[in-house]
PDB file of C-alpha atoms in Angstrom:
ATOM      1  CA  MET C   1      -3.345  -9.221  22.279  1.00  0.00           C
ATOM      2  CA  PHE C   2      -4.142  -9.040  18.560  1.00  0.00           C
ATOM      3  CA  ARG C   3      -3.905 -12.239  16.524  1.00  0.00           C
ATOM      4  CA  ALA C   4      -2.660 -10.366  13.455  1.00  0.00           C
ATOM      5  CA  ILE C   5      -1.171  -6.953  12.733  1.00  0.00           C
ATOM      6  CA  ALA C   6      -1.416  -5.346   9.290  1.00  0.00           C
ATOM      7  CA  THR C   7       0.464  -2.115   8.714  1.00  0.00           C
ATOM      8  CA  ASP C   8       1.023   0.290   5.877  1.00  0.00           C
ATOM      9  CA  LEU C   9       4.594   1.472   5.275  1.00  0.00           C
ATOM     10  CA  ASP C  10       4.939   5.076   4.068  1.00  0.00           C
ATOM     11  CA  GLY C  11       3.510   7.529   6.551  1.00  0.00           C
ATOM     12  CA  THR C  12       2.784   4.695   8.985  1.00  0.00           C
ATOM     13  CA  LEU C  13       5.456   2.154   9.962  1.00  0.00           C
ATOM     14  CA  LEU C  14       8.328   3.969   8.233  1.00  0.00           C
ATOM     15  CA  ASP C  15       9.915   7.024   9.827  1.00  0.00           C
ATOM     16  CA  ALA C  16      10.537  10.395   8.179  1.00  0.00           C
ATOM     17  CA  GLU C  17      13.567   8.918   6.387  1.00  0.00           C
ATOM     18  CA  SER C  18      11.539   5.959   5.041  1.00  0.00           C
ATOM     19  CA  ARG C  19      13.201   3.497   7.411  1.00  0.00           C
ATOM     20  CA  ILE C  20      11.885   0.855   9.794  1.00  0.00           C
ATOM     21  CA  THR C  21      13.398   2.045  13.068  1.00  0.00           C
ATOM     22  CA  PRO C  22      15.050  -0.301  15.572  1.00  0.00           C
ATOM     23  CA  ARG C  23      12.195   0.493  17.966  1.00  0.00           C
ATOM     24  CA  SER C  24       9.637  -0.630  15.391  1.00  0.00           C
ATOM     25  CA  VAL C  25      11.614  -3.794  14.631  1.00  0.00           C
ATOM     26  CA  ALA C  26      11.743  -4.608  18.354  1.00  0.00           C
ATOM     27  CA  ALA C  27       7.988  -4.079  18.696  1.00  0.00           C
ATOM     28  CA  LEU C  28       7.271  -6.356  15.740  1.00  0.00           C
ATOM     29  CA  GLN C  29       9.598  -8.989  17.165  1.00  0.00           C
ATOM     30  CA  ARG C  30       7.700  -8.896  20.472  1.00  0.00           C
ATOM     31  CA  ALA C  31       4.393  -9.176  18.611  1.00  0.00           C
ATOM     32  CA  HIS C  32       5.665 -12.203  16.694  1.00  0.00           C
ATOM     33  CA  ALA C  33       6.952 -13.802  19.886  1.00  0.00           C
ATOM     34  CA  ALA C  34       3.491 -13.308  21.399  1.00  0.00           C
ATOM     35  CA  GLY C  35       1.928 -15.238  18.517  1.00  0.00           C
ATOM     36  CA  CYS C  36       0.795 -12.382  16.261  1.00  0.00           C
ATOM     37  CA  ARG C  37       0.911 -12.837  12.497  1.00  0.00           C
ATOM     38  CA  LEU C  38       2.653  -9.888  10.824  1.00  0.00           C
ATOM     39  CA  ILE C  39       1.454  -8.359   7.557  1.00  0.00           C
ATOM     40  CA  ILE C  40       2.800  -5.454   5.506  1.00  0.00           C
ATOM     41  CA  ALA C  41       0.109  -3.833   3.320  1.00  0.00           C
ATOM     42  CA  THR C  42       1.494  -1.214   0.963  1.00  0.00           C
ATOM     43  CA  GLY C  43       1.183   0.427  -2.410  1.00  0.00           C
ATOM     44  CA  ARG C  44       4.864  -0.224  -2.986  1.00  0.00           C
ATOM     45  CA  HIS C  45       6.278  -2.864  -5.302  1.00  0.00           C
ATOM     46  CA  TYR C  46       6.969  -6.241  -3.685  1.00  0.00           C
ATOM     47  CA  ARG C  47      10.691  -5.925  -4.421  1.00  0.00           C
ATOM     48  CA  ASP C  48      10.782  -2.609  -2.545  1.00  0.00           C
ATOM     49  CA  VAL C  49       9.272  -4.310   0.481  1.00  0.00           C
ATOM     50  CA  GLN C  50      11.853  -7.081   0.298  1.00  0.00           C
ATOM     51  CA  PHE C  51      14.578  -4.427   0.286  1.00  0.00           C
ATOM     52  CA  LEU C  52      13.106  -2.716   3.367  1.00  0.00           C
ATOM     53  CA  LEU C  53      12.779  -6.015   5.229  1.00  0.00           C
ATOM     54  CA  ASP C  54      16.288  -7.190   4.365  1.00  0.00           C
ATOM     55  CA  GLY C  55      18.106  -8.132   7.540  1.00  0.00           C
ATOM     56  CA  ILE C  56      14.940  -8.170   9.655  1.00  0.00           C
ATOM     57  CA  GLU C  57      14.555 -11.764  10.768  1.00  0.00           C
ATOM     58  CA  LEU C  58      10.768 -11.917  10.954  1.00  0.00           C
ATOM     59  CA  PRO C  59       8.120 -13.879   9.046  1.00  0.00           C
ATOM     60  CA  VAL C  60       6.092 -11.137   7.356  1.00  0.00           C
ATOM     61  CA  SER C  61       3.350 -11.697   4.791  1.00  0.00           C
ATOM     62  CA  VAL C  62       3.188  -8.942   2.177  1.00  0.00           C
ATOM     63  CA  ILE C  63       0.298  -7.242   0.407  1.00  0.00           C
ATOM     64  CA  SER C  64       1.851  -5.031  -2.273  1.00  0.00           C
ATOM     65  CA  SER C  65       0.681  -2.781  -5.111  1.00  0.00           C
ATOM     66  CA  ASN C  66      -2.400  -1.940  -3.021  1.00  0.00           C
ATOM     67  CA  GLY C  67      -3.559  -5.554  -3.006  1.00  0.00           C
ATOM     68  CA  ALA C  68      -2.736  -6.547  -6.581  1.00  0.00           C
ATOM     69  CA  ARG C  69      -0.048  -8.890  -5.237  1.00  0.00           C
ATOM     70  CA  VAL C  70      -0.024 -11.049  -2.087  1.00  0.00           C
ATOM     71  CA  HIS C  71       2.950 -13.090  -0.859  1.00  0.00           C
ATOM     72  CA  ALA C  72       3.263 -15.452   2.074  1.00  0.00           C
ATOM     73  CA  ALA C  73       5.965 -14.885   4.667  1.00  0.00           C
ATOM     74  CA  ASP C  74       8.223 -17.389   2.883  1.00  0.00           C
ATOM     75  CA  GLY C  75       7.858 -15.479  -0.410  1.00  0.00           C
ATOM     76  CA  THR C  76       5.325 -17.820  -2.002  1.00  0.00           C
ATOM     77  CA  PRO C  77       2.954 -15.878  -4.308  1.00  0.00           C
ATOM     78  CA  LEU C  78      -0.618 -16.265  -3.056  1.00  0.00           C
ATOM     79  CA  ALA C  79      -2.612 -13.936  -5.302  1.00  0.00           C
ATOM     80  CA  ALA C  80      -2.156 -11.693  -8.320  1.00  0.00           C
ATOM     81  CA  ALA C  81      -4.546  -9.406 -10.181  1.00  0.00           C
ATOM     82  CA  ASN C  82      -3.484  -7.641 -13.363  1.00  0.00           C
ATOM     83  CA  LEU C  83      -5.074  -4.804 -15.248  1.00  0.00           C
ATOM     84  CA  ALA C  84      -6.603  -5.756 -18.592  1.00  0.00           C
ATOM     85  CA  PRO C  85      -3.956  -5.128 -21.289  1.00  0.00           C
ATOM     86  CA  ALA C  86      -6.426  -3.255 -23.502  1.00  0.00           C
ATOM     87  CA  LEU C  87      -7.179  -0.870 -20.635  1.00  0.00           C
ATOM     88  CA  VAL C  88      -3.494  -0.365 -19.858  1.00  0.00           C
ATOM     89  CA  GLN C  89      -2.882   0.675 -23.459  1.00  0.00           C
ATOM     90  CA  LYS C  90      -5.571   3.332 -23.115  1.00  0.00           C
ATOM     91  CA  LEU C  91      -4.439   4.474 -19.668  1.00  0.00           C
ATOM     92  CA  VAL C  92      -0.886   5.288 -20.799  1.00  0.00           C
ATOM     93  CA  GLN C  93      -1.810   7.460 -23.784  1.00  0.00           C
ATOM     94  CA  PRO C  94      -0.455  11.037 -23.606  1.00  0.00           C
ATOM     95  CA  ALA C  95      -3.898  12.596 -24.091  1.00  0.00           C
ATOM     96  CA  LEU C  96      -5.076  11.025 -20.837  1.00  0.00           C
ATOM     97  CA  VAL C  97      -1.791  11.289 -18.922  1.00  0.00           C
ATOM     98  CA  ARG C  98      -1.409  15.015 -19.683  1.00  0.00           C
ATOM     99  CA  ASP C  99       1.642  16.505 -17.923  1.00  0.00           C
ATOM    100  CA  VAL C 100       1.878  14.114 -14.976  1.00  0.00           C
ATOM    101  CA  GLU C 101       4.466  11.410 -14.413  1.00  0.00           C
ATOM    102  CA  LEU C 102       3.573   7.790 -14.998  1.00  0.00           C
ATOM    103  CA  ALA C 103       4.798   4.349 -13.923  1.00  0.00           C
ATOM    104  CA  LEU C 104       3.702   0.753 -14.424  1.00  0.00           C
ATOM    105  CA  TYR C 105       4.293  -1.966 -11.823  1.00  0.00           C
ATOM    106  CA  LEU C 106       5.122  -5.410 -13.190  1.00  0.00           C
ATOM    107  CA  ASP C 107       6.271  -8.437 -11.192  1.00  0.00           C
ATOM    108  CA  ASP C 108       9.932  -8.105 -12.105  1.00  0.00           C
ATOM    109  CA  ARG C 109      10.334  -4.372 -12.676  1.00  0.00           C
ATOM    110  CA  LYS C 110       8.826  -0.884 -12.774  1.00  0.00           C
ATOM    111  CA  LEU C 111       8.517   1.070 -16.009  1.00  0.00           C
ATOM    112  CA  ALA C 112       8.537   4.852 -15.697  1.00  0.00           C
ATOM    113  CA  CYS C 113       7.838   7.717 -18.084  1.00  0.00           C
ATOM    114  CA  ARG C 114       8.518  11.452 -17.558  1.00  0.00           C
ATOM    115  CA  TYR C 115      10.614  10.385 -14.608  1.00  0.00           C
ATOM    116  CA  THR C 116      11.872  13.807 -13.550  1.00  0.00           C
ATOM    117  CA  GLY C 117       9.849  15.054 -10.579  1.00  0.00           C
ATOM    118  CA  SER C 118       8.362  13.548  -7.420  1.00  0.00           C
ATOM    119  CA  LEU C 119       8.636   9.976  -8.681  1.00  0.00           C
ATOM    120  CA  ASN C 120      12.427  10.241  -8.442  1.00  0.00           C
ATOM    121  CA  GLY C 121      12.207   9.586  -4.716  1.00  0.00           C
ATOM    122  CA  TYR C 122       9.462   6.979  -4.987  1.00  0.00           C
ATOM    123  CA  LEU C 123      10.539   4.712  -7.824  1.00  0.00           C
ATOM    124  CA  ASP C 124      14.005   3.488  -6.951  1.00  0.00           C
ATOM    125  CA  ARG C 125      15.509   1.176  -9.546  1.00  0.00           C
ATOM    126  CA  ALA C 126      12.872   1.933 -12.192  1.00  0.00           C
ATOM    127  CA  GLU C 127      13.376   1.302 -15.915  1.00  0.00           C
ATOM    128  CA  VAL C 128      12.905   4.682 -17.597  1.00  0.00           C
ATOM    129  CA  HIS C 129      11.286   5.113 -21.018  1.00  0.00           C
ATOM    130  CA  ALA C 130      10.747   8.226 -23.105  1.00  0.00           C
ATOM    131  CA  SER C 131       7.209   7.011 -23.769  1.00  0.00           C
ATOM    132  CA  LEU C 132       5.002   4.099 -22.732  1.00  0.00           C
ATOM    133  CA  ALA C 133       2.318   4.800 -25.329  1.00  0.00           C
ATOM    134  CA  ASP C 134       3.271   1.686 -27.336  1.00  0.00           C
ATOM    135  CA  TYR C 135       3.513  -0.683 -24.357  1.00  0.00           C
ATOM    136  CA  HIS C 136       1.588  -3.926 -24.958  1.00  0.00           C
ATOM    137  CA  GLY C 137      -0.178  -3.649 -21.612  1.00  0.00           C
ATOM    138  CA  ARG C 138       0.410  -7.167 -20.280  1.00  0.00           C
ATOM    139  CA  ASP C 139       1.326  -8.181 -16.717  1.00  0.00           C
ATOM    140  CA  VAL C 140       0.628  -4.790 -15.099  1.00  0.00           C
ATOM    141  CA  ALA C 141      -0.338  -4.909 -11.420  1.00  0.00           C
ATOM    142  CA  LYS C 142      -0.696  -1.160 -10.948  1.00  0.00           C
ATOM    143  CA  ILE C 143      -0.418   2.163 -12.714  1.00  0.00           C
ATOM    144  CA  ILE C 144       0.635   5.213 -10.726  1.00  0.00           C
ATOM    145  CA  TYR C 145       0.224   8.804 -11.882  1.00  0.00           C
ATOM    146  CA  CYS C 146       2.201  11.460 -10.035  1.00  0.00           C
ATOM    147  CA  GLY C 147       1.800  15.200 -10.264  1.00  0.00           C
ATOM    148  CA  ASP C 148       0.025  18.309  -9.080  1.00  0.00           C
ATOM    149  CA  PRO C 149      -3.216  17.325  -7.279  1.00  0.00           C
ATOM    150  CA  ALA C 150      -5.284  19.549  -9.550  1.00  0.00           C
ATOM    151  CA  GLN C 151      -3.857  17.827 -12.626  1.00  0.00           C
ATOM    152  CA  LEU C 152      -4.426  14.407 -11.081  1.00  0.00           C
ATOM    153  CA  ARG C 153      -8.075  15.227 -10.435  1.00  0.00           C
ATOM    154  CA  LEU C 154      -8.483  15.870 -14.157  1.00  0.00           C
ATOM    155  CA  VAL C 155      -6.846  12.519 -14.940  1.00  0.00           C
ATOM    156  CA  GLU C 156      -9.076  10.816 -12.365  1.00  0.00           C
ATOM    157  CA  GLN C 157     -12.225  12.420 -13.784  1.00  0.00           C
ATOM    158  CA  ASP C 158     -11.273  11.317 -17.280  1.00  0.00           C
ATOM    159  CA  ILE C 159     -10.599   7.743 -16.132  1.00  0.00           C
ATOM    160  CA  ARG C 160     -13.857   7.496 -14.189  1.00  0.00           C
ATOM    161  CA  TYR C 161     -15.854   8.893 -17.102  1.00  0.00           C
ATOM    162  CA  ARG C 162     -14.294   6.616 -19.715  1.00  0.00           C
ATOM    163  CA  PHE C 163     -13.801   3.418 -17.694  1.00  0.00           C
ATOM    164  CA  ASP C 164     -16.477   3.493 -14.999  1.00  0.00           C
ATOM    165  CA  GLY C 165     -16.614   0.180 -13.106  1.00  0.00           C
ATOM    166  CA  GLN C 166     -13.646  -1.316 -14.936  1.00  0.00           C
ATOM    167  CA  LEU C 167     -10.915  -0.210 -12.526  1.00  0.00           C
ATOM    168  CA  ALA C 168     -10.082   0.399  -8.869  1.00  0.00           C
ATOM    169  CA  LEU C 169      -8.754   3.905  -8.145  1.00  0.00           C
ATOM    170  CA  THR C 170      -7.194   5.260  -4.976  1.00  0.00           C
ATOM    171  CA  TYR C 171      -4.733   7.851  -3.675  1.00  0.00           C
ATOM    172  CA  SER C 172      -1.703   7.011  -1.514  1.00  0.00           C
ATOM    173  CA  GLN C 173      -0.989  10.737  -1.249  1.00  0.00           C
ATOM    174  CA  ASP C 174      -2.649  13.750  -2.843  1.00  0.00           C
ATOM    175  CA  CYS C 175       0.067  13.657  -5.502  1.00  0.00           C
ATOM    176  CA  TYR C 176      -0.193   9.910  -6.248  1.00  0.00           C
ATOM    177  CA  LEU C 177      -3.210   8.514  -8.113  1.00  0.00           C
ATOM    178  CA  GLU C 178      -3.055   4.716  -8.308  1.00  0.00           C
ATOM    179  CA  VAL C 179      -5.043   2.399 -10.592  1.00  0.00           C
ATOM    180  CA  MET C 180      -5.547  -1.366 -10.237  1.00  0.00           C
ATOM    181  CA  ALA C 181      -7.895  -4.043 -11.540  1.00  0.00           C
ATOM    182  CA  PRO C 182     -11.518  -3.821 -10.340  1.00  0.00           C
ATOM    183  CA  GLY C 183     -12.065  -5.061  -6.806  1.00  0.00           C
ATOM    184  CA  VAL C 184      -8.411  -4.753  -5.840  1.00  0.00           C
ATOM    185  CA  SER C 185      -7.667  -3.122  -2.496  1.00  0.00           C
ATOM    186  CA  LYS C 186      -5.600  -3.735   0.596  1.00  0.00           C
ATOM    187  CA  GLY C 187      -8.802  -4.663   2.417  1.00  0.00           C
ATOM    188  CA  GLN C 188      -9.810  -7.296  -0.119  1.00  0.00           C
ATOM    189  CA  ALA C 189      -6.315  -8.820  -0.059  1.00  0.00           C
ATOM    190  CA  LEU C 190      -6.170  -8.750   3.732  1.00  0.00           C
ATOM    191  CA  GLN C 191      -9.538 -10.476   3.992  1.00  0.00           C
ATOM    192  CA  GLN C 192      -8.276 -13.331   1.831  1.00  0.00           C
ATOM    193  CA  LEU C 193      -4.967 -13.539   3.669  1.00  0.00           C
ATOM    194  CA  LEU C 194      -6.604 -13.633   7.106  1.00  0.00           C
ATOM    195  CA  ALA C 195      -9.031 -16.327   5.938  1.00  0.00           C
ATOM    196  CA  GLY C 196      -6.092 -18.475   4.900  1.00  0.00           C
ATOM    197  CA  MET C 197      -4.540 -17.962   8.321  1.00  0.00           C
ATOM    198  CA  GLY C 198      -7.761 -18.883  10.093  1.00  0.00           C
ATOM    199  CA  ILE C 199      -7.939 -15.464  11.762  1.00  0.00           C
ATOM    200  CA  ALA C 200     -11.122 -13.384  12.020  1.00  0.00           C
ATOM    201  CA  ALA C 201     -10.853  -9.779  10.853  1.00  0.00           C
ATOM    202  CA  GLN C 202     -12.174  -8.716  14.279  1.00  0.00           C
ATOM    203  CA  ASP C 203      -8.965 -10.080  15.807  1.00  0.00           C
ATOM    204  CA  CYS C 204      -6.705  -8.072  13.496  1.00  0.00           C
ATOM    205  CA  ALA C 205      -5.205  -4.640  14.137  1.00  0.00           C
ATOM    206  CA  ALA C 206      -4.401  -2.373  11.186  1.00  0.00           C
ATOM    207  CA  PHE C 207      -2.483   0.876  10.858  1.00  0.00           C
ATOM    208  CA  GLY C 208      -2.695   3.427   8.041  1.00  0.00           C
ATOM    209  CA  ASP C 209      -2.569   7.058   7.020  1.00  0.00           C
ATOM    210  CA  ALA C 210      -3.977   7.422   3.491  1.00  0.00           C
ATOM    211  CA  MET C 211      -6.978   6.692   1.296  1.00  0.00           C
ATOM    212  CA  ASN C 212      -5.474   3.452  -0.027  1.00  0.00           C
ATOM    213  CA  ASP C 213      -5.824   2.167   3.562  1.00  0.00           C
ATOM    214  CA  VAL C 214      -9.592   2.751   3.813  1.00  0.00           C
ATOM    215  CA  GLU C 215     -10.835  -0.752   2.986  1.00  0.00           C
ATOM    216  CA  MET C 216      -8.231  -2.372   5.226  1.00  0.00           C
ATOM    217  CA  LEU C 217      -9.084  -0.171   8.195  1.00  0.00           C
ATOM    218  CA  GLN C 218     -12.816  -0.633   7.670  1.00  0.00           C
ATOM    219  CA  LEU C 219     -12.360  -4.414   7.615  1.00  0.00           C
ATOM    220  CA  VAL C 220     -10.533  -5.018  10.876  1.00  0.00           C
ATOM    221  CA  GLY C 221     -11.713  -4.988  14.456  1.00  0.00           C
ATOM    222  CA  HIS C 222      -8.908  -2.697  15.619  1.00  0.00           C
ATOM    223  CA  PRO C 223      -8.285   0.148  13.119  1.00  0.00           C
ATOM    224  CA  HIS C 224      -5.623   2.741  13.943  1.00  0.00           C
ATOM    225  CA  LEU C 225      -5.088   6.067  12.169  1.00  0.00           C
ATOM    226  CA  MET C 226      -1.820   7.945  12.319  1.00  0.00           C
ATOM    227  CA  ALA C 227      -1.730  11.529  13.590  1.00  0.00           C
ATOM    228  CA  ASN C 228      -0.544  12.455  10.099  1.00  0.00           C
ATOM    229  CA  ALA C 229      -3.496  10.668   8.447  1.00  0.00           C
ATOM    230  CA  SER C 230      -5.353  12.531   5.716  1.00  0.00           C
ATOM    231  CA  GLN C 231      -8.599  14.265   6.592  1.00  0.00           C
ATOM    232  CA  HIS C 232     -10.373  12.182   3.977  1.00  0.00           C
ATOM    233  CA  LEU C 233      -9.245   8.982   5.699  1.00  0.00           C
ATOM    234  CA  GLN C 234     -10.435  10.238   9.075  1.00  0.00           C
ATOM    235  CA  GLU C 235     -13.853  10.879   7.570  1.00  0.00           C
ATOM    236  CA  GLN C 236     -13.996   7.385   6.058  1.00  0.00           C
ATOM    237  CA  VAL C 237     -12.890   5.624   9.264  1.00  0.00           C
ATOM    238  CA  PRO C 238     -14.458   7.736  12.031  1.00  0.00           C
ATOM    239  CA  ASP C 239     -14.196   4.961  14.634  1.00  0.00           C
ATOM    240  CA  GLY C 240     -10.488   4.384  14.083  1.00  0.00           C
ATOM    241  CA  GLN C 241      -8.212   4.971  17.065  1.00  0.00           C
ATOM    242  CA  ARG C 242      -5.963   7.982  16.549  1.00  0.00           C
ATOM    243  CA  ILE C 243      -2.352   7.370  17.499  1.00  0.00           C
ATOM    244  CA  GLY C 244       0.882   9.323  17.140  1.00  0.00           C
ATOM    245  CA  HIS C 245       2.936  10.480  14.163  1.00  0.00           C
ATOM    246  CA  HIS C 246       4.784   8.050  11.917  1.00  0.00           C
ATOM    247  CA  ALA C 247       8.026   9.992  12.423  1.00  0.00           C
ATOM    248  CA  GLU C 248       7.826   9.167  16.134  1.00  0.00           C
ATOM    249  CA  SER C 249       7.440   5.362  15.747  1.00  0.00           C
ATOM    250  CA  ALA C 250       3.791   5.576  16.796  1.00  0.00           C
ATOM    251  CA  VAL C 251       2.971   2.033  15.649  1.00  0.00           C
ATOM    252  CA  ALA C 252       5.694   0.713  17.941  1.00  0.00           C
ATOM    253  CA  ALA C 253       4.447   2.908  20.794  1.00  0.00           C
ATOM    254  CA  LEU C 254       0.914   1.549  20.459  1.00  0.00           C
ATOM    255  CA  LEU C 255       2.141  -2.046  20.398  1.00  0.00           C
ATOM    256  CA  GLU C 256       4.340  -1.424  23.434  1.00  0.00           C
ATOM    257  CA  SER C 257       1.352  -0.116  25.372  1.00  0.00           C
ATOM    258  CA  ARG C 258      -0.667  -3.188  24.425  1.00  0.00           C
ATOM    259  CA  PHE C 259       2.208  -5.450  25.486  1.00  0.00           C
ATOM    260  CA  ALA C 260       2.273  -3.737  28.873  1.00  0.00           C
ATOM    261  CA  ALA C 261      -1.500  -4.030  29.287  1.00  0.00           C
ATOM    262  CA  CYS C 262      -1.459  -7.733  28.373  1.00  0.00           C
ATOM    263  CA  GLY C 263       1.672  -8.562  30.343  1.00  0.00           C
ATOM    264  CA  VAL C 264       3.507  -9.709  27.216  1.00  0.00           C
TER     265      VAL C 264
END
């Protein structure tokens, strides 16, 4: 059996209604009982993860904001990486943002601008502002741009041209471009977390569906790609095991099969 399990949320552990199903909870409980360490690795805000885990009596370590924040299972902060304030001020200017939606992730809240489209379903409990152009830029874990993929590619090209090497960029979906401090990724955070647990990456299983899962899946000894995984992810992790669809509790199904094989 695996010594640790790291799983993404949206498009992976969560079902089509963005819920952790009873079947998935039961599978995670069995994994914990068998001695596996449980890790959520997501682009979501830490508070969103706490909301999703409410009522689930399991010790789960959390990598949030694509690795910009790491918390132990008891809620103790273990790592934090913020964007440079001067860069944040440049990244929120209307000339760069164009017509896409924008949000900033801070420890205690999310700040959103042009909060009218796809972000409505993604940024629950966000603090909405008419403009973030005058924001001081401090304490920002992540910036997310949301919009038409063609528009986001223009934003991405502009960011890479102007700030090459100063940022980490990734996509959680084609319509979500996410920006963190340089070196930040789920894989980097997971490597540090596993080291603190005394667990080799080769003994960890990971599950993901999108490009912000690449580094995590490339790190571990047992990478798993959802049936709904993006083509780009499949190309980046060609040796990953393909499993079922997130809407069908495929992570739970895989764990159940491993339990049966190991007699757990």
